[in-house]
Short mmCIF file of C-alpha atoms and ligand atoms in Angstrom, two decimals:
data_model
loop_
_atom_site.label_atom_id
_atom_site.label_comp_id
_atom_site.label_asym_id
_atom_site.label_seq_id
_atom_site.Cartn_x
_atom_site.Cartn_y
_atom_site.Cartn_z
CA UNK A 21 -12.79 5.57 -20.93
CA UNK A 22 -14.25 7.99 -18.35
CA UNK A 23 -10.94 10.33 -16.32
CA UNK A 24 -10.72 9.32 -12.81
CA UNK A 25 -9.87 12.34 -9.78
CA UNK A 26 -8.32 10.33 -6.32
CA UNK A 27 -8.29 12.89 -3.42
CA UNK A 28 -6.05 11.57 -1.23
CA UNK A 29 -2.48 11.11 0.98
CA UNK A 30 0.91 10.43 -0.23
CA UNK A 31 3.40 8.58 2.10
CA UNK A 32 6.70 7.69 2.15
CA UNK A 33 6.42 4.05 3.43
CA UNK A 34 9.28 3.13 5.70
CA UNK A 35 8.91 -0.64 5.77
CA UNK A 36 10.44 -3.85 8.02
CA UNK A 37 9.88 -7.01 7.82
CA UNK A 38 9.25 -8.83 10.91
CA UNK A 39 8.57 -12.37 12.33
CA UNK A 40 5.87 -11.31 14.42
CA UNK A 41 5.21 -7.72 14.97
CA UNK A 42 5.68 -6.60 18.44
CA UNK A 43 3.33 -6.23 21.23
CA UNK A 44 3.10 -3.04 23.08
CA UNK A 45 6.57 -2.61 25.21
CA UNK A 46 8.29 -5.16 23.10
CA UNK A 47 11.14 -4.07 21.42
CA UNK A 48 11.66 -6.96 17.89
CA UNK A 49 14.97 -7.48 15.16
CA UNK A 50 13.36 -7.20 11.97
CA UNK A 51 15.18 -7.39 8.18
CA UNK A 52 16.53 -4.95 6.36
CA UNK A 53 14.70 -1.60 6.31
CA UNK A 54 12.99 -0.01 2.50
CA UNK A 55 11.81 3.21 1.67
CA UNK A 56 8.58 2.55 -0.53
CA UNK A 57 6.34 4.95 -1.83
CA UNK A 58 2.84 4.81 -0.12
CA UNK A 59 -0.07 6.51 1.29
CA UNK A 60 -3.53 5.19 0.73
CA UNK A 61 -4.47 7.91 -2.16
CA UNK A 62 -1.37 7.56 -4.30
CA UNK A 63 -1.44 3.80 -4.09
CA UNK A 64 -4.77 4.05 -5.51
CA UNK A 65 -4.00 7.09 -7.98
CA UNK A 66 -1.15 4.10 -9.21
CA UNK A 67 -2.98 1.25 -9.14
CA UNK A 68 -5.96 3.17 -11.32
CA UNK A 69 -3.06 4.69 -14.22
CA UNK A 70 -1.07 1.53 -14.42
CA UNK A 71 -4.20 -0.59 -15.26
CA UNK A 72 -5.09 2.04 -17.68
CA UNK A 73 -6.74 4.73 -16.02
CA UNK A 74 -6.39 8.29 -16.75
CA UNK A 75 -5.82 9.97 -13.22
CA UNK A 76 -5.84 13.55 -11.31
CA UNK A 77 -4.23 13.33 -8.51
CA UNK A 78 -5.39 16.39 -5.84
CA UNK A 79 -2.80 15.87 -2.64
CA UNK A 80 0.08 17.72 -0.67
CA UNK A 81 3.91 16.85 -0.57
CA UNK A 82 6.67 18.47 1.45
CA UNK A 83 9.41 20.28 -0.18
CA UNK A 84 11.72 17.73 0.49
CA UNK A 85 13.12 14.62 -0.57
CA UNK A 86 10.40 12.46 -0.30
CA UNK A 87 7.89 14.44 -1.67
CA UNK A 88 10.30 15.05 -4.80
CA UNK A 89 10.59 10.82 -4.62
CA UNK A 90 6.82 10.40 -4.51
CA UNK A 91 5.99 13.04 -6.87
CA UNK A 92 8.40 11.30 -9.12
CA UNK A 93 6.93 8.03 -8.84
CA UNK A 94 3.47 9.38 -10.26
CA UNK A 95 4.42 10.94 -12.82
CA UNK A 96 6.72 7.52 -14.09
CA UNK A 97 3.39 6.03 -14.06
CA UNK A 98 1.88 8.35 -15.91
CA UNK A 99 -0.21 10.02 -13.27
CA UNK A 100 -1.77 13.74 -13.85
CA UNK A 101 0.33 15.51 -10.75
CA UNK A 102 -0.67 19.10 -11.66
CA UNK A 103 -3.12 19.15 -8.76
CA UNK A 104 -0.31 18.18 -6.03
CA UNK A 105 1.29 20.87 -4.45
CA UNK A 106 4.15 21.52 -2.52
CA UNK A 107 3.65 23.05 1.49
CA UNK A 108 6.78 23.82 4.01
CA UNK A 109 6.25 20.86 6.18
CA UNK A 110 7.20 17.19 6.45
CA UNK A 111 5.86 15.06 3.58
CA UNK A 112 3.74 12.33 5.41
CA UNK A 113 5.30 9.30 6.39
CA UNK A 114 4.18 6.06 7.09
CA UNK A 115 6.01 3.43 9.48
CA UNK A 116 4.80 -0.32 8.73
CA UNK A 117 6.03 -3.53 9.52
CA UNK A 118 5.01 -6.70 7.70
CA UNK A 119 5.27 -10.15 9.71
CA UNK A 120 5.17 -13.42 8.21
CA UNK A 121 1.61 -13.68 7.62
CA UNK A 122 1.67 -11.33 5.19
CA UNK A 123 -0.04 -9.22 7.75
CA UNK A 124 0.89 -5.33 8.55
CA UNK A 125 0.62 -2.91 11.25
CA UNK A 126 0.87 0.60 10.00
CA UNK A 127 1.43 4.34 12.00
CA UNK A 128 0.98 7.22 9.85
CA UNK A 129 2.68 10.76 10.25
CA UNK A 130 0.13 12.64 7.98
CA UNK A 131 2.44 16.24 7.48
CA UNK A 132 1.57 17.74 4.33
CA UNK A 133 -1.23 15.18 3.58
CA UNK A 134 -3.37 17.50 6.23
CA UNK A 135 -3.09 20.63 4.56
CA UNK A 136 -5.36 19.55 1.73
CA UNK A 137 -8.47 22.07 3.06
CA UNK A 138 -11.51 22.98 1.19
CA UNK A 139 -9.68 26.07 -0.15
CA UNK A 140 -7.47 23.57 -2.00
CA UNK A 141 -10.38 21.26 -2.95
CA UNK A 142 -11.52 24.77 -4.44
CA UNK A 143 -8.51 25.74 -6.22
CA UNK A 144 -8.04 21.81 -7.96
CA UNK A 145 -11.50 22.48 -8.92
CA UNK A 146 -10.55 21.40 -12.15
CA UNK A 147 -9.21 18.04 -11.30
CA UNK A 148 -12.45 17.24 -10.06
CA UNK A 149 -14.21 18.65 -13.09
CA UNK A 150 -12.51 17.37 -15.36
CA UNK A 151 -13.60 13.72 -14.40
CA UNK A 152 -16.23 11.59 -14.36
CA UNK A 153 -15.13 9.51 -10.76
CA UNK A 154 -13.97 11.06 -7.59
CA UNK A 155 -12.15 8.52 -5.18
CA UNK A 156 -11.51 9.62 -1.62
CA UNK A 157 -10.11 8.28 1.46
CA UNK A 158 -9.61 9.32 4.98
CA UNK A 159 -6.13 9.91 5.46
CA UNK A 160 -6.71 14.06 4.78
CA UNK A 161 -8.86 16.27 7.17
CA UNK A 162 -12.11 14.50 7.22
CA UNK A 163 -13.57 18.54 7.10
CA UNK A 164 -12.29 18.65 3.16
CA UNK A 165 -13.20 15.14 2.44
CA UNK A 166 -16.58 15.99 3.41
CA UNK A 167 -16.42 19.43 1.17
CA UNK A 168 -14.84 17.17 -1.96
CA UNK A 169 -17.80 14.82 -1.90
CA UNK A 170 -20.61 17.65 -1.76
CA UNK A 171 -18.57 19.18 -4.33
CA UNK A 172 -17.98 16.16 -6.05
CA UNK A 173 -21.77 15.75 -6.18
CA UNK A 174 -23.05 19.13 -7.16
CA UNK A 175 -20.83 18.75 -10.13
CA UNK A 176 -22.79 15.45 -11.26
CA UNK A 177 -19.81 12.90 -10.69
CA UNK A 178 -19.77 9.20 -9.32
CA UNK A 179 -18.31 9.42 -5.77
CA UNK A 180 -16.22 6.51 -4.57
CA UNK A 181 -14.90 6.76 -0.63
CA UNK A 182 -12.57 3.99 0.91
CA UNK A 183 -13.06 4.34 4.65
CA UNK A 184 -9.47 4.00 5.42
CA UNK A 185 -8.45 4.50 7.78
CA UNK A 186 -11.60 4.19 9.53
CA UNK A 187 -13.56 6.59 11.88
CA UNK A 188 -16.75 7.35 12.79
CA UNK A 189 -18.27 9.61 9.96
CA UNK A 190 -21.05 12.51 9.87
CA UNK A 191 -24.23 11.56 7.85
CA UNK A 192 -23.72 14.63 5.82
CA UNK A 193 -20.50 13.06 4.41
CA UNK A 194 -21.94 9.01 4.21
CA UNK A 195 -24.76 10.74 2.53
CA UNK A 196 -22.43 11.98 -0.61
CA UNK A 197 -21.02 8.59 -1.29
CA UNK A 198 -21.92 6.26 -3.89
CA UNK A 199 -19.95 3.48 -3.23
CA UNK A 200 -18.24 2.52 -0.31
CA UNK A 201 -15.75 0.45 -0.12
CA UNK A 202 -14.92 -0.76 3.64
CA UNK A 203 -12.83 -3.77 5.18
CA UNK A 204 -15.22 -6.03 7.56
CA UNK A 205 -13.33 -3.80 10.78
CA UNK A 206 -14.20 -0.14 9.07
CA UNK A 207 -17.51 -1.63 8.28
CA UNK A 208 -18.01 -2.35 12.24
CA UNK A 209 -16.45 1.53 13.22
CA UNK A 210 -18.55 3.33 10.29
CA UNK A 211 -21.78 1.91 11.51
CA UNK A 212 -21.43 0.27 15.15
CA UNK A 213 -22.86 -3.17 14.46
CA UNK A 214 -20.19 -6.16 15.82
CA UNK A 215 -19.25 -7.72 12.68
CA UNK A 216 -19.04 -12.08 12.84
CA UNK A 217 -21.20 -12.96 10.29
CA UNK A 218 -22.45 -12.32 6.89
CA UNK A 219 -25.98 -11.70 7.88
CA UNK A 220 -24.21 -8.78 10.37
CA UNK A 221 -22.70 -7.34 6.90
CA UNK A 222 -25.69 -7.18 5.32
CA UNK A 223 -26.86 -5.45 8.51
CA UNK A 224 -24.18 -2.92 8.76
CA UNK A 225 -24.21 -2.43 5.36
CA UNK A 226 -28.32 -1.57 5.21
CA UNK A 227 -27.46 1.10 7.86
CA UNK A 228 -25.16 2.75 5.65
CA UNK A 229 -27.78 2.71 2.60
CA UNK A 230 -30.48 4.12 5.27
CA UNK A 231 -27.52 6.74 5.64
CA UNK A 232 -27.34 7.62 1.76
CA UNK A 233 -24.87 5.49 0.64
CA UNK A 234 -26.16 3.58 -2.77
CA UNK A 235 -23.87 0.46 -2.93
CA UNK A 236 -20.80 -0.98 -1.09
CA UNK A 237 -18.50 -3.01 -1.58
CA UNK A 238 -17.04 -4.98 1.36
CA UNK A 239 -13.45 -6.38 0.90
CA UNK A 240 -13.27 -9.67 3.42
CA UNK A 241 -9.52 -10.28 2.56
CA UNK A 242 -8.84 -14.04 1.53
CA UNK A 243 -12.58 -14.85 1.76
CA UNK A 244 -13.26 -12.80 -0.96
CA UNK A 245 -15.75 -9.74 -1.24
CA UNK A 246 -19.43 -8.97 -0.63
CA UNK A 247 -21.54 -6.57 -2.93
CA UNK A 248 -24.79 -4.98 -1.28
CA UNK A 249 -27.03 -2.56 -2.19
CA UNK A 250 -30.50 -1.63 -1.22
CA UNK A 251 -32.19 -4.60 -3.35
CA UNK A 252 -29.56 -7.16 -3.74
CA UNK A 253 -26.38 -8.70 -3.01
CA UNK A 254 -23.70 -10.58 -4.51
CA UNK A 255 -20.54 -12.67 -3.13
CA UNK A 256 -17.30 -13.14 -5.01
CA UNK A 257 -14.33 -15.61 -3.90
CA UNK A 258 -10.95 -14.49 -4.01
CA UNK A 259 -8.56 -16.10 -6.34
CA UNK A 260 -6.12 -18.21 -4.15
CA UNK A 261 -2.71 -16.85 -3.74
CA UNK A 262 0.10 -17.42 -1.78
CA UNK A 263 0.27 -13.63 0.01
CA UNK A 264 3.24 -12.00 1.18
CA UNK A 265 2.81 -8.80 2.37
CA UNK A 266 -0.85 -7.40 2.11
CA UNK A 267 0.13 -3.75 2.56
CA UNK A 268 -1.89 -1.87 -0.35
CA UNK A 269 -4.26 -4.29 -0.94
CA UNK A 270 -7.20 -2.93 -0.33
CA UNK A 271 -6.14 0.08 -2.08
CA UNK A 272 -5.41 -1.85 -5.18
CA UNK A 273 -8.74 -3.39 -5.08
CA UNK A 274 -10.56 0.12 -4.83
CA UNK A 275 -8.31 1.52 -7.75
CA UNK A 276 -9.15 -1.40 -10.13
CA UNK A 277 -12.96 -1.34 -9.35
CA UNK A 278 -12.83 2.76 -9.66
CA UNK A 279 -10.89 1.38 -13.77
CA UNK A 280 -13.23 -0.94 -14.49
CA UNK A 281 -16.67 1.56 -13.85
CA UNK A 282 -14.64 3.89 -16.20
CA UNK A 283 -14.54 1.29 -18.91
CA UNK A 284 -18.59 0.78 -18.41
CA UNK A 285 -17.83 -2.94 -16.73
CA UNK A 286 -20.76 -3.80 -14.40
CA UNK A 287 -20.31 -4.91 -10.55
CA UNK A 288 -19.65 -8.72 -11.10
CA UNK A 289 -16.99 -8.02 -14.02
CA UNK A 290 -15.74 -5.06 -12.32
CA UNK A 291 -15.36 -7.15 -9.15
CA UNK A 292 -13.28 -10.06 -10.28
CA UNK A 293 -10.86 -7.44 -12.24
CA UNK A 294 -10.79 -6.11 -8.38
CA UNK A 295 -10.19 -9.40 -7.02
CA UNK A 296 -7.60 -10.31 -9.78
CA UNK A 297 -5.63 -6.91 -8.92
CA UNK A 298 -5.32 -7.67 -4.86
CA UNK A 299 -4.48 -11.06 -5.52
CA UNK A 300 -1.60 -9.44 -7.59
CA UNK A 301 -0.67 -7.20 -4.87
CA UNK A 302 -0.18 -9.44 -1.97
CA UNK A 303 1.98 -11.86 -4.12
CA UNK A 304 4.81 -8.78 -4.12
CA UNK A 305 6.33 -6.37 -0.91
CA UNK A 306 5.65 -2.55 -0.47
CA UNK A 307 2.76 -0.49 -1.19
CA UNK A 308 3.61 0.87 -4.42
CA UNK A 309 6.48 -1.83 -5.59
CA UNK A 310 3.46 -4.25 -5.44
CA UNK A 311 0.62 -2.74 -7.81
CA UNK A 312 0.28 -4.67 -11.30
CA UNK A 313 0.23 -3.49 -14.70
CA UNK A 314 -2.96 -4.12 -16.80
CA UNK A 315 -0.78 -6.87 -18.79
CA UNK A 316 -0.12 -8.73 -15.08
CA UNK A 317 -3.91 -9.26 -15.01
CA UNK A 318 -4.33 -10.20 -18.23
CA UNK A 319 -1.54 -12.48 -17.98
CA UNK A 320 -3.17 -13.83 -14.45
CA UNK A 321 -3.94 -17.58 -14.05
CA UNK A 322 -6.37 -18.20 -11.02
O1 RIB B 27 -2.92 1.20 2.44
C1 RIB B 27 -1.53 1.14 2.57
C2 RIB B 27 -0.99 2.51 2.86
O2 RIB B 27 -1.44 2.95 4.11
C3 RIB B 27 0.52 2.60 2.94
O3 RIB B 27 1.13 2.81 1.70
C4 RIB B 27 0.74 3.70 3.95
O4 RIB B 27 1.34 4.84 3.40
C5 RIB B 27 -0.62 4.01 4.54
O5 RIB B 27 -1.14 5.15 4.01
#
């Protein structure tokens, strides 16, 4: 089993469920309000341990309550938090609501998340080191996620980014990923093609590989999930679930797939372990409160 290092946010999700989420100017009544812990780079550090992984996590918390809460909640699950530090500012915060589709809409108050800077990348060195896969996502200065993948590369190590949640992004940092993992909408943003299609996929996707990226994998929710890289490509269906509240989803499907490379699995097995995991996720609320164990997959029936 190869160590794993996520770069990434941690959030305190502060979640209602709503009907239908409002529109701007409209104020809605939603249910009762949770405090779940979030943020696209925990969620993922989680996912990865609880499915068996072995996990650095390199991030920023606030000295306050919820950082003590989410730092907490990594180390129950048996994450390696020696890489997270503590800044005087507001641990970041993210304000979702979930309607009745399952679907979310999701603000994000990044506070200590953005002071991870490349003189912190530096002085986690070790975290990095110390594994074989580097996971990264965009919810820390894009300036030190672009510094963690050159670093990430020099040092020899397999370089995962999710582009969420998405921007426009500098060739020099597209060119230091090995796989991307993008939603059909970041796919559109990272490389400007309108996305209706599969053939406009494949298109986006070969702009990215003219870029420097070497594979991606492109989640396309209930359909399922489209693997391309310069030679080839391969589609897999997602298992049929009845989905409740999507919110981590695609971060549980990057932290499985990130598991399954470091037990040696190739793309198709590693890809229906993925799928397996977000069909998991949706099925139960919150970021966090939704990520299944290894025995949940092995236990899943699709
Ligand atoms: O991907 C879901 C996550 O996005 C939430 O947990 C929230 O914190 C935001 O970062």
């Amino acid at each position: 089993m190869k160590n794993i290092c996520v770069i990434g946010s941690l959030n305190m999700d502060l979640v209602v469920k709503v009907n239908d989420r409002p529109k701007g100017g409209q104020t809605v009544i939603g249910g009762d309000f949770k405090e779940v812990p979030g943020g696209k780079g925990a969620n993922q550090a989680v996912a990865m341990a609880r499915l068996g992984g072995k996990v650095n996590m390199i991030g920023k918390v606030g000295r306050d309550g919820f950082g003590d809460t989410l730092l907490n909640a990594l180390k129950n699950d048996n994450v390696n938090t020696e890489y997270i530090n503590k800044e005087d500012i507001a641990t970041g915060v993210a304000m979702i609501t979930v309607d009745k589709n399952a679907e979310n809409s999701i603000v994000v108050a990044p506070g200590a998340n953005f002071k991870v800077d490349t003189d912190y990348i530096d002085k986690s060195i070790n975290g990095i080191k110390d594994s074989d896969i580097v996971v990264l996502q965009l919810e820390t200065p894009i300036d030190t996620i672009n510094y963690a993948l050159k670093k990430s590369k020099e040092l020899g190590k397999y370089t995962i980014l999710n582009p969420a949640p998405a921007v426009k992004l500098d060739d020099e940092i597209i060119a230091n990923v090995d796989l991307l993992t993008p939603n059909e909408t970041e796919l559109e943003i990272l490389s400007g093609v309108e996305i209706k299609t599969e053939d406009d996929i494949k298109k986006a996707s070969q702009i990215m590989i003219d870029k420097g990226v070497k594979e991606l994998i492109v989640t396309l929710g209930s359909k399922g999930s489209l693997y391309i890289n310069k030679e080839s490509s391969m589609f897999k269906k997602a298992y049929k679930v009845n989905a409740i509240d999507t919110t981590a989803a695609g971060d549980s499907y990057t932290g499985a797939l990130a598991v399954a490379f470091a037990n040696g699995k190739n793309i198709e097995e590693a890809m229906d372990f993925a799928s397996k995991v977000g069909a998991l996720s949706v099925q139960k609320e919150g970021a966090q409160s939704s990520l299944p164990t290894l025995l949940d997959v092995q236990n899943f029936r699709g």
